[in-house]
Amino acid sequence: MIDRLQHITPTIAISGGFVVWLGIVRMLRWRRYNAIHREYGTKWNNGLGKITPEEAQKIIHISTLYDMPLLLNYSLAFALFKTYGIPSISKLLAATKELKSKETVSKRYADTEILISTWVGCPISGFLNPAVAETKEGPNTKPADDPRANIALARVNWLHSKYNISNDDYLYTLCLFVLEPSDWADRYGWRSLSPLERNAFYVFWVEIGKRMGIRDIPGTLEELLAFSKEYETTHMVPAETNKEIAGYTVDELLSAAPKAFGVKAFGVRVVICLMDDIVRQAMMYPKQPWLLRATVYSLLRIIGFIQHFLLPPRISPSFPIDVRLPRLRGNEESLRLRPNKYAAVPWYRPEPTTIVSYCKEKLLVKLGWHSKMPSPQLKSTGYRLEEMGPLQFEQIGHEEIMKKAAELQGCPIAGPWSLEGRKQTS
């Protein structure tokens, strides 16, 4: 036996090890996917059965938190970006002036990502055990374990109530949140979403739409797709406000890219390559050469191939926010939260407290990764969900938001999440 092993050449050993590695990756990479389909596939029964919104949320977490978190997070960001190709939406955004300066556009981008991620990642029932949510009755029942999702929804509903937004514009945006993750997975992911997962995205976002008061939501995924395509064809037309708002957003997306040697300009061209023709034309961007478009597509497909066959799956979730319940420290009375990642303008990033951390922050600014040092002006103490949005609305509407959040989840907001439990900070 030892003699045989001694005759194994390095080429054979490396090849054998590579084959074994491929087998290990294959076994591990599909483990969560297979488990969630075993759990809910029979109940859904290819559309003959039904899944609840809470179950749908659990299903979509496999792809959004573990399998393709970065890709699907960008798909939601791009879904929002596509709405800027609708003149009625871009004109409203231009009128708010929230996207016309570096500070306001960066805060809007950060807050929007945090708020959407909160209701995608945190339980929409408000309870860690959905079975508890099914048995709660009335407003005097046990407070929710984790009311973050419904506080975020209530805050967005309150902010939206300040503007005249048509139901159809709301509905089209909702459609994109359902459809874009599947489209991006098909185009660039290491795997496509299964029919169960596609339906789960539909069921989950329909529930979000209902909680946002959106009317006339199509009754099936197919009808929703048809509405989206018809609305796009009719309403997505070129307009200067489309171009203006898209420009501010792309500039924020590429804010860390240097202008030297044309790096940022090239980044803009790459972003354009990711747009469908109808979106690109509505935003008045020039069509890019076929070679650049093919290169961008091929590189993303190569990344998907490497993930699929060569890389093991994530051990822990990757998401813009921490979906786990935070713990109070010491005598802390309430929670101010922080995102898991920061843009070029580092909203909610803590200020350095040591020489080492200060030097690190200065280096990040010097390298252009961040444009500013963390500071009180950038809310370095963290965020509260009921305070998010434009600075002019930061300190108002909190009582109404908590009341609406309690109504959405059918039980009171209590503990450190409540206004009573909120620690007063200067």
GROMACS .gro file of C-alpha atoms in nm:
model
  426
    1MET     CA    1   0.000   0.000   0.000
    2ILE     CA    2   0.281   0.240   0.094
    3ASP     CA    3   0.467   0.147  -0.224
    4ARG     CA    4   0.161   0.234  -0.432
    5LEU     CA    5   0.128   0.572  -0.261
    6GLN     CA    6   0.491   0.646  -0.329
    7HIS     CA    7   0.427   0.602  -0.702
    8ILE     CA    8   0.149   0.863  -0.709
    9THR     CA    9   0.277   1.162  -0.903
   10PRO     CA   10   0.217   1.520  -0.787
   11THR     CA   11  -0.013   1.572  -1.086
   12ILE     CA   12  -0.234   1.280  -0.986
   13ALA     CA   13  -0.234   1.391  -0.622
   14ILE     CA   14  -0.332   1.748  -0.710
   15SER     CA   15  -0.598   1.628  -0.955
   16GLY     CA   16  -0.742   1.389  -0.698
   17GLY     CA   17  -0.748   1.658  -0.431
   18PHE     CA   18  -0.919   1.896  -0.671
   19VAL     CA   19  -1.190   1.640  -0.750
   20VAL     CA   20  -1.247   1.577  -0.380
   21TRP     CA   21  -1.272   1.955  -0.320
   22LEU     CA   22  -1.531   1.986  -0.597
   23GLY     CA   23  -1.735   1.712  -0.431
   24ILE     CA   24  -1.717   1.882  -0.091
   25VAL     CA   25  -1.823   2.217  -0.238
   26ARG     CA   26  -2.109   2.050  -0.425
   27MET     CA   27  -2.233   1.876  -0.110
   28LEU     CA   28  -2.215   2.186   0.110
   29ARG     CA   29  -2.326   2.453  -0.136
   30TRP     CA   30  -2.673   2.309  -0.190
   31ARG     CA   31  -2.735   2.205   0.170
   32ARG     CA   32  -2.946   2.506   0.276
   33TYR     CA   33  -3.127   2.514  -0.059
   34ASN     CA   34  -3.223   2.147  -0.028
   35ALA     CA   35  -3.325   2.183   0.337
   36ILE     CA   36  -3.565   2.473   0.274
   37HIS     CA   37  -3.721   2.290  -0.021
   38ARG     CA   38  -3.771   1.977   0.189
   39GLU     CA   39  -3.938   2.191   0.455
   40TYR     CA   40  -4.177   2.387   0.232
   41GLY     CA   41  -4.177   2.220  -0.111
   42THR     CA   42  -4.451   1.973  -0.022
   43LYS     CA   43  -4.667   2.240   0.140
   44TRP     CA   44  -4.638   2.471  -0.161
   45ASN     CA   45  -4.688   2.174  -0.398
   46ASN     CA   46  -4.594   2.357  -0.720
   47GLY     CA   47  -4.847   2.631  -0.658
   48LEU     CA   48  -5.137   2.407  -0.554
   49GLY     CA   49  -5.073   2.487  -0.187
   50LYS     CA   50  -4.990   2.812  -0.008
   51ILE     CA   51  -4.715   2.948   0.211
   52THR     CA   52  -4.755   3.227   0.466
   53PRO     CA   53  -4.565   3.557   0.446
   54GLU     CA   54  -4.357   3.448   0.746
   55GLU     CA   55  -4.267   3.124   0.571
   56ALA     CA   56  -4.194   3.314   0.251
   57GLN     CA   57  -3.955   3.539   0.442
   58LYS     CA   58  -3.772   3.235   0.578
   59ILE     CA   59  -3.741   3.094   0.226
   60ILE     CA   60  -3.601   3.411   0.068
   61HIS     CA   61  -3.343   3.439   0.347
   62ILE     CA   62  -3.157   3.142   0.198
   63SER     CA   63  -3.074   3.335  -0.119
   64THR     CA   64  -3.057   3.689   0.025
   65LEU     CA   65  -2.854   3.619   0.340
   66TYR     CA   66  -2.645   3.316   0.244
   67ASP     CA   67  -2.635   3.205  -0.119
   68MET     CA   68  -2.619   3.535  -0.311
   69PRO     CA   69  -2.635   3.820  -0.057
   70LEU     CA   70  -2.427   4.079  -0.242
   71LEU     CA   71  -2.588   4.012  -0.579
   72LEU     CA   72  -2.945   4.019  -0.451
   73ASN     CA   73  -2.878   4.327  -0.238
   74TYR     CA   74  -2.764   4.504  -0.552
   75SER     CA   75  -3.072   4.372  -0.734
   76LEU     CA   76  -3.295   4.556  -0.483
   77ALA     CA   77  -3.084   4.869  -0.514
   78PHE     CA   78  -3.115   4.844  -0.893
   79ALA     CA   79  -3.491   4.787  -0.861
   80LEU     CA   80  -3.516   5.123  -0.686
   81PHE     CA   81  -3.282   5.275  -0.943
   82LYS     CA   82  -3.505   5.156  -1.232
   83THR     CA   83  -3.798   5.353  -1.092
   84TYR     CA   84  -3.604   5.672  -1.169
   85GLY     CA   85  -3.679   5.600  -1.535
   86ILE     CA   86  -4.045   5.685  -1.470
   87PRO     CA   87  -4.084   6.066  -1.509
   88SER     CA   88  -4.359   6.094  -1.246
   89ILE     CA   89  -4.122   5.937  -0.992
   90SER     CA   90  -3.807   6.125  -1.094
   91LYS     CA   91  -3.992   6.460  -1.097
   92LEU     CA   92  -4.115   6.401  -0.742
   93LEU     CA   93  -3.765   6.308  -0.624
   94ALA     CA   94  -3.615   6.611  -0.796
   95ALA     CA   95  -3.872   6.835  -0.626
   96THR     CA   96  -3.774   6.707  -0.279
   97LYS     CA   97  -3.411   6.817  -0.344
   98GLU     CA   98  -3.300   6.517  -0.135
   99LEU     CA   99  -3.081   6.390  -0.421
  100LYS     CA  100  -2.915   6.717  -0.514
  101SER     CA  101  -2.622   6.730  -0.274
  102LYS     CA  102  -2.354   6.485  -0.162
  103GLU     CA  103  -2.478   6.482   0.196
  104THR     CA  104  -2.849   6.438   0.126
  105VAL     CA  105  -2.809   6.176  -0.146
  106SER     CA  106  -2.567   5.975   0.069
  107LYS     CA  107  -2.803   5.981   0.368
  108ARG     CA  108  -3.100   5.889   0.157
  109TYR     CA  109  -2.907   5.599   0.007
  110ALA     CA  110  -2.791   5.479   0.350
  111ASP     CA  111  -3.133   5.516   0.513
  112THR     CA  112  -3.319   5.351   0.226
  113GLU     CA  113  -3.088   5.049   0.234
  114ILE     CA  114  -3.120   5.017   0.611
  115LEU     CA  115  -3.500   5.050   0.615
  116ILE     CA  116  -3.560   4.801   0.333
  117SER     CA  117  -3.303   4.558   0.475
  118THR     CA  118  -3.475   4.580   0.813
  119TRP     CA  119  -3.811   4.455   0.695
  120VAL     CA  120  -3.650   4.198   0.464
  121GLY     CA  121  -3.416   4.062   0.731
  122CYS     CA  122  -3.611   4.100   1.058
  123PRO     CA  123  -3.929   3.897   1.124
  124ILE     CA  124  -4.233   4.072   0.982
  125SER     CA  125  -4.448   3.897   1.244
  126GLY     CA  126  -4.242   4.068   1.515
  127PHE     CA  127  -4.174   3.732   1.681
  128LEU     CA  128  -3.877   3.500   1.660
  129ASN     CA  129  -4.120   3.209   1.673
  130PRO     CA  130  -4.393   3.263   1.408
  131ALA     CA  131  -4.623   3.026   1.597
  132VAL     CA  132  -4.648   3.286   1.875
  133ALA     CA  133  -4.755   3.549   1.622
  134GLU     CA  134  -5.039   3.327   1.503
  135THR     CA  135  -5.189   3.303   1.853
  136LYS     CA  136  -5.161   3.666   1.963
  137GLU     CA  137  -5.487   3.854   1.996
  138GLY     CA  138  -5.549   4.226   2.045
  139PRO     CA  139  -5.319   4.511   2.149
  140ASN     CA  140  -5.274   4.390   2.510
  141THR     CA  141  -5.090   4.071   2.428
  142LYS     CA  142  -4.721   3.996   2.472
  143PRO     CA  143  -4.502   4.263   2.308
  144ALA     CA  144  -4.311   4.157   1.999
  145ASP     CA  145  -3.963   4.010   2.039
  146ASP     CA  146  -3.829   4.209   1.745
  147PRO     CA  147  -4.049   4.494   1.618
  148ARG     CA  148  -3.780   4.640   1.388
  149ALA     CA  149  -3.947   4.535   1.061
  150ASN     CA  150  -4.277   4.702   1.146
  151ILE     CA  151  -4.115   5.016   1.289
  152ALA     CA  152  -3.922   5.049   0.961
  153LEU     CA  153  -4.241   5.000   0.759
  154ALA     CA  154  -4.432   5.249   0.972
  155ARG     CA  155  -4.153   5.505   0.932
  156VAL     CA  156  -4.148   5.467   0.552
  157ASN     CA  157  -4.527   5.491   0.537
  158TRP     CA  158  -4.513   5.809   0.745
  159LEU     CA  159  -4.243   5.962   0.524
  160HIS     CA  160  -4.429   5.869   0.205
  161SER     CA  161  -4.746   6.030   0.339
  162LYS     CA  162  -4.572   6.368   0.302
  163TYR     CA  163  -4.569   6.333  -0.076
  164ASN     CA  164  -4.829   6.280  -0.348
  165ILE     CA  165  -4.731   5.938  -0.486
  166SER     CA  166  -4.970   5.757  -0.719
  167ASN     CA  167  -5.080   5.402  -0.640
  168ASP     CA  168  -4.953   5.283  -0.979
  169ASP     CA  169  -4.604   5.420  -0.906
  170TYR     CA  170  -4.610   5.241  -0.571
  171LEU     CA  171  -4.729   4.923  -0.741
  172TYR     CA  172  -4.463   4.935  -1.014
  173THR     CA  173  -4.191   4.976  -0.748
  174LEU     CA  174  -4.334   4.680  -0.557
  175CYS     CA  175  -4.326   4.473  -0.878
  176LEU     CA  176  -3.956   4.543  -0.923
  177PHE     CA  177  -3.876   4.427  -0.570
  178VAL     CA  178  -4.048   4.098  -0.655
  179LEU     CA  179  -3.896   4.050  -1.001
  180GLU     CA  180  -3.544   4.197  -1.001
  181PRO     CA  181  -3.387   3.943  -0.759
  182SER     CA  182  -3.499   3.659  -0.986
  183ASP     CA  183  -3.376   3.840  -1.299
  184TRP     CA  184  -3.036   3.914  -1.146
  185ALA     CA  185  -2.997   3.557  -1.023
  186ASP     CA  186  -3.077   3.429  -1.373
  187ARG     CA  187  -2.831   3.667  -1.538
  188TYR     CA  188  -2.540   3.679  -1.298
  189GLY     CA  189  -2.591   3.439  -1.006
  190TRP     CA  190  -2.428   3.104  -0.945
  191ARG     CA  191  -2.778   2.958  -0.955
  192SER     CA  192  -3.127   3.067  -1.051
  193LEU     CA  193  -3.411   3.100  -0.803
  194SER     CA  194  -3.639   2.799  -0.789
  195PRO     CA  195  -4.016   2.826  -0.853
  196LEU     CA  196  -4.069   2.801  -0.476
  197GLU     CA  197  -3.828   3.089  -0.415
  198ARG     CA  198  -3.983   3.304  -0.687
  199ASN     CA  199  -4.324   3.249  -0.532
  200ALA     CA  200  -4.182   3.328  -0.188
  201PHE     CA  201  -4.054   3.665  -0.311
  202TYR     CA  202  -4.403   3.733  -0.448
  203VAL     CA  203  -4.584   3.630  -0.127
  204PHE     CA  204  -4.346   3.827   0.096
  205TRP     CA  205  -4.355   4.150  -0.104
  206VAL     CA  206  -4.733   4.132  -0.150
  207GLU     CA  207  -4.758   4.132   0.230
  208ILE     CA  208  -4.523   4.431   0.244
  209GLY     CA  209  -4.738   4.604  -0.018
  210LYS     CA  210  -5.051   4.547   0.187
  211ARG     CA  211  -4.883   4.690   0.498
  212MET     CA  212  -4.787   4.995   0.292
  213GLY     CA  213  -5.146   5.042   0.178
  214ILE     CA  214  -5.080   4.966  -0.190
  215ARG     CA  215  -5.401   4.880  -0.372
  216ASP     CA  216  -5.486   4.652  -0.666
  217ILE     CA  217  -5.185   4.423  -0.626
  218PRO     CA  218  -5.207   4.151  -0.896
  219GLY     CA  219  -5.331   3.819  -0.761
  220THR     CA  220  -5.060   3.603  -0.915
  221LEU     CA  221  -4.692   3.631  -0.998
  222GLU     CA  222  -4.773   3.605  -1.369
  223GLU     CA  223  -5.024   3.890  -1.350
  224LEU     CA  224  -4.774   4.100  -1.157
  225LEU     CA  225  -4.510   4.043  -1.426
  226ALA     CA  226  -4.759   4.142  -1.697
  227PHE     CA  227  -4.852   4.462  -1.511
  228SER     CA  228  -4.485   4.552  -1.466
  229LYS     CA  229  -4.404   4.509  -1.836
  230GLU     CA  230  -4.711   4.703  -1.949
  231TYR     CA  231  -4.642   4.988  -1.705
  232GLU     CA  232  -4.279   5.004  -1.814
  233THR     CA  233  -4.370   5.014  -2.180
  234THR     CA  234  -4.625   5.292  -2.128
  235HIS     CA  235  -4.457   5.511  -1.867
  236MET     CA  236  -4.080   5.461  -1.889
  237VAL     CA  237  -3.989   5.737  -2.134
  238PRO     CA  238  -3.694   5.979  -2.155
  239ALA     CA  239  -3.701   6.287  -1.932
  240GLU     CA  240  -3.441   6.530  -1.802
  241THR     CA  241  -3.539   6.455  -1.442
  242ASN     CA  242  -3.475   6.084  -1.508
  243LYS     CA  243  -3.123   6.168  -1.624
  244GLU     CA  244  -3.066   6.409  -1.335
  245ILE     CA  245  -3.173   6.171  -1.057
  246ALA     CA  246  -2.995   5.874  -1.217
  247GLY     CA  247  -2.677   6.081  -1.239
  248TYR     CA  248  -2.682   6.170  -0.868
  249THR     CA  249  -2.744   5.806  -0.777
  250VAL     CA  250  -2.469   5.662  -0.998
  251ASP     CA  251  -2.230   5.923  -0.861
  252GLU     CA  252  -2.311   5.807  -0.508
  253LEU     CA  253  -2.272   5.442  -0.607
  254LEU     CA  254  -1.924   5.515  -0.745
  255SER     CA  255  -1.827   5.772  -0.483
  256ALA     CA  256  -1.526   5.568  -0.371
  257ALA     CA  257  -1.393   5.538  -0.727
  258PRO     CA  258  -1.117   5.790  -0.809
  259LYS     CA  259  -1.155   6.022  -1.106
  260ALA     CA  260  -0.786   5.978  -1.191
  261PHE     CA  261  -0.706   5.780  -1.506
  262GLY     CA  262  -1.075   5.769  -1.595
  263VAL     CA  263  -1.161   5.508  -1.332
  264LYS     CA  264  -1.489   5.668  -1.229
  265ALA     CA  265  -1.592   5.739  -1.588
  266PHE     CA  266  -1.530   5.375  -1.671
  267GLY     CA  267  -1.738   5.273  -1.370
  268VAL     CA  268  -2.030   5.476  -1.506
  269ARG     CA  269  -2.001   5.288  -1.835
  270VAL     CA  270  -2.008   4.955  -1.650
  271VAL     CA  271  -2.326   5.061  -1.468
  272ILE     CA  272  -2.483   5.153  -1.802
  273CYS     CA  273  -2.400   4.804  -1.930
  274LEU     CA  274  -2.619   4.658  -1.653
  275MET     CA  275  -2.925   4.855  -1.768
  276ASP     CA  276  -3.193   4.717  -1.996
  277ASP     CA  277  -3.228   4.922  -2.313
  278ILE     CA  278  -3.561   5.071  -2.207
  279VAL     CA  279  -3.409   5.190  -1.876
  280ARG     CA  280  -3.095   5.325  -2.043
  281GLN     CA  281  -3.297   5.517  -2.301
  282ALA     CA  282  -3.533   5.661  -2.036
  283MET     CA  283  -3.230   5.786  -1.843
  284MET     CA  284  -3.076   5.922  -2.163
  285TYR     CA  285  -2.750   5.727  -2.139
  286PRO     CA  286  -2.560   5.629  -2.456
  287LYS     CA  287  -2.549   5.264  -2.561
  288GLN     CA  288  -2.215   5.105  -2.477
  289PRO     CA  289  -2.002   4.906  -2.724
  290TRP     CA  290  -2.101   4.541  -2.753
  291LEU     CA  291  -1.751   4.433  -2.649
  292LEU     CA  292  -1.776   4.618  -2.316
  293ARG     CA  293  -2.124   4.482  -2.253
  294ALA     CA  294  -2.009   4.130  -2.332
  295THR     CA  295  -1.704   4.170  -2.107
  296VAL     CA  296  -1.908   4.291  -1.809
  297TYR     CA  297  -2.159   4.010  -1.853
  298SER     CA  298  -1.885   3.748  -1.893
  299LEU     CA  299  -1.696   3.865  -1.584
  300LEU     CA  300  -2.010   3.843  -1.371
  301ARG     CA  301  -2.085   3.497  -1.509
  302ILE     CA  302  -1.728   3.386  -1.434
  303ILE     CA  303  -1.769   3.504  -1.075
  304GLY     CA  304  -2.091   3.302  -1.055
  305PHE     CA  305  -1.913   2.996  -1.197
  306ILE     CA  306  -1.635   3.023  -0.938
  307GLN     CA  307  -1.889   3.056  -0.657
  308HIS     CA  308  -2.088   2.759  -0.785
  309PHE     CA  309  -1.810   2.507  -0.828
  310LEU     CA  310  -1.504   2.623  -0.633
  311LEU     CA  311  -1.610   2.816  -0.322
  312PRO     CA  312  -1.781   2.670  -0.014
  313PRO     CA  313  -2.101   2.840   0.109
  314ARG     CA  314  -2.111   3.109   0.375
  315ILE     CA  315  -2.111   2.996   0.735
  316SER     CA  316  -2.281   3.311   0.864
  317PRO     CA  317  -2.525   3.554   0.697
  318SER     CA  318  -2.407   3.858   0.503
  319PHE     CA  319  -2.650   4.150   0.502
  320PRO     CA  320  -2.651   4.533   0.525
  321ILE     CA  321  -2.782   4.509   0.883
  322ASP     CA  322  -2.741   4.260   1.166
  323VAL     CA  323  -3.063   4.059   1.167
  324ARG     CA  324  -2.987   3.913   1.509
  325LEU     CA  325  -3.141   4.078   1.812
  326PRO     CA  326  -2.885   4.317   1.961
  327ARG     CA  327  -2.805   4.287   2.328
  328LEU     CA  328  -2.819   4.571   2.576
  329ARG     CA  329  -2.487   4.639   2.741
  330GLY     CA  330  -2.462   4.720   3.111
  331ASN     CA  331  -2.716   4.981   3.217
  332GLU     CA  332  -2.801   5.081   2.862
  333GLU     CA  333  -3.171   5.164   2.842
  334SER     CA  334  -3.224   5.163   2.468
  335LEU     CA  335  -3.060   5.078   2.144
  336ARG     CA  336  -2.900   5.284   1.874
  337LEU     CA  337  -2.809   5.060   1.587
  338ARG     CA  338  -2.538   5.054   1.320
  339PRO     CA  339  -2.531   4.902   0.971
  340ASN     CA  340  -2.286   4.631   0.875
  341LYS     CA  341  -2.136   4.838   0.595
  342TYR     CA  342  -2.076   5.204   0.521
  343ALA     CA  343  -2.076   5.410   0.202
  344ALA     CA  344  -1.823   5.679   0.110
  345VAL     CA  345  -2.001   5.926   0.340
  346PRO     CA  346  -1.998   5.705   0.651
  347TRP     CA  347  -2.336   5.771   0.809
  348TYR     CA  348  -2.377   5.603   1.152
  349ARG     CA  349  -2.011   5.493   1.169
  350PRO     CA  350  -1.869   5.529   1.522
  351GLU     CA  351  -1.601   5.786   1.590
  352PRO     CA  352  -1.255   5.649   1.665
  353THR     CA  353  -1.174   5.614   2.034
  354THR     CA  354  -0.808   5.510   2.017
  355ILE     CA  355  -0.501   5.630   1.832
  356VAL     CA  356  -0.502   5.312   1.622
  357SER     CA  357  -0.869   5.350   1.521
  358TYR     CA  358  -0.817   5.721   1.450
  359CYS     CA  359  -0.521   5.643   1.220
  360LYS     CA  360  -0.730   5.376   1.048
  361GLU     CA  361  -1.013   5.620   0.980
  362LYS     CA  362  -0.770   5.885   0.853
  363LEU     CA  363  -0.613   5.628   0.621
  364LEU     CA  364  -0.953   5.532   0.480
  365VAL     CA  365  -1.022   5.899   0.407
  366LYS     CA  366  -0.676   5.946   0.256
  367LEU     CA  367  -0.728   5.647   0.029
  368GLY     CA  368  -1.068   5.782  -0.079
  369TRP     CA  369  -1.266   5.492   0.064
  370HIS     CA  370  -1.449   5.738   0.287
  371SER     CA  371  -1.489   6.104   0.202
  372LYS     CA  372  -1.522   6.217   0.565
  373MET     CA  373  -1.428   6.115   0.916
  374PRO     CA  374  -1.709   5.980   1.137
  375SER     CA  375  -1.864   6.265   1.334
  376PRO     CA  376  -2.180   6.372   1.520
  377GLN     CA  377  -2.295   6.542   1.198
  378LEU     CA  378  -2.295   6.195   1.038
  379LYS     CA  379  -2.485   6.048   1.335
  380SER     CA  380  -2.186   5.862   1.476
  381THR     CA  381  -2.390   5.745   1.777
  382GLY     CA  382  -2.597   5.520   1.550
  383TYR     CA  383  -2.958   5.525   1.433
  384ARG     CA  384  -3.308   5.472   1.561
  385LEU     CA  385  -3.554   5.349   1.299
  386GLU     CA  386  -3.823   5.600   1.395
  387GLU     CA  387  -3.578   5.885   1.330
  388MET     CA  388  -3.462   5.786   0.982
  389GLY     CA  389  -3.518   5.986   0.666
  390PRO     CA  390  -3.458   6.352   0.578
  391LEU     CA  391  -3.304   6.549   0.862
  392GLN     CA  392  -3.599   6.789   0.867
  393PHE     CA  393  -3.823   6.499   0.978
  394GLU     CA  394  -3.578   6.340   1.221
  395GLN     CA  395  -3.745   6.449   1.544
  396ILE     CA  396  -4.111   6.439   1.444
  397GLY     CA  397  -4.378   6.174   1.392
  398HIS     CA  398  -4.238   5.926   1.644
  399GLU     CA  399  -4.559   5.871   1.844
  400GLU     CA  400  -4.764   5.814   1.530
  401ILE     CA  401  -4.501   5.578   1.389
  402MET     CA  402  -4.495   5.362   1.703
  403LYS     CA  403  -4.874   5.349   1.707
  404LYS     CA  404  -4.885   5.239   1.343
  405ALA     CA  405  -4.606   4.985   1.398
  406ALA     CA  406  -4.805   4.830   1.683
  407GLU     CA  407  -5.110   4.811   1.456
  408LEU     CA  408  -4.908   4.645   1.179
  409GLN     CA  409  -4.786   4.366   1.406
  410GLY     CA  410  -5.098   4.347   1.624
  411CYS     CA  411  -4.919   4.396   1.956
  412PRO     CA  412  -4.746   4.680   2.142
  413ILE     CA  413  -4.394   4.813   2.097
  414ALA     CA  414  -4.216   4.778   2.431
  415GLY     CA  415  -3.878   4.769   2.596
  416PRO     CA  416  -3.578   4.944   2.440
  417TRP     CA  417  -3.759   4.978   2.106
  418SER     CA  418  -4.038   5.193   2.251
  419LEU     CA  419  -4.028   5.568   2.293
  420GLU     CA  420  -4.056   5.521   2.671
  421GLY     CA  421  -3.748   5.302   2.668
  422ARG     CA  422  -3.548   5.525   2.442
  423LYS     CA  423  -3.239   5.669   2.605
  424GLN     CA  424  -3.216   6.043   2.571
  425THR     CA  425  -2.899   6.148   2.391
  426SER     CA  426  -2.771   6.494   2.327
   0.00000   0.00000   0.00000
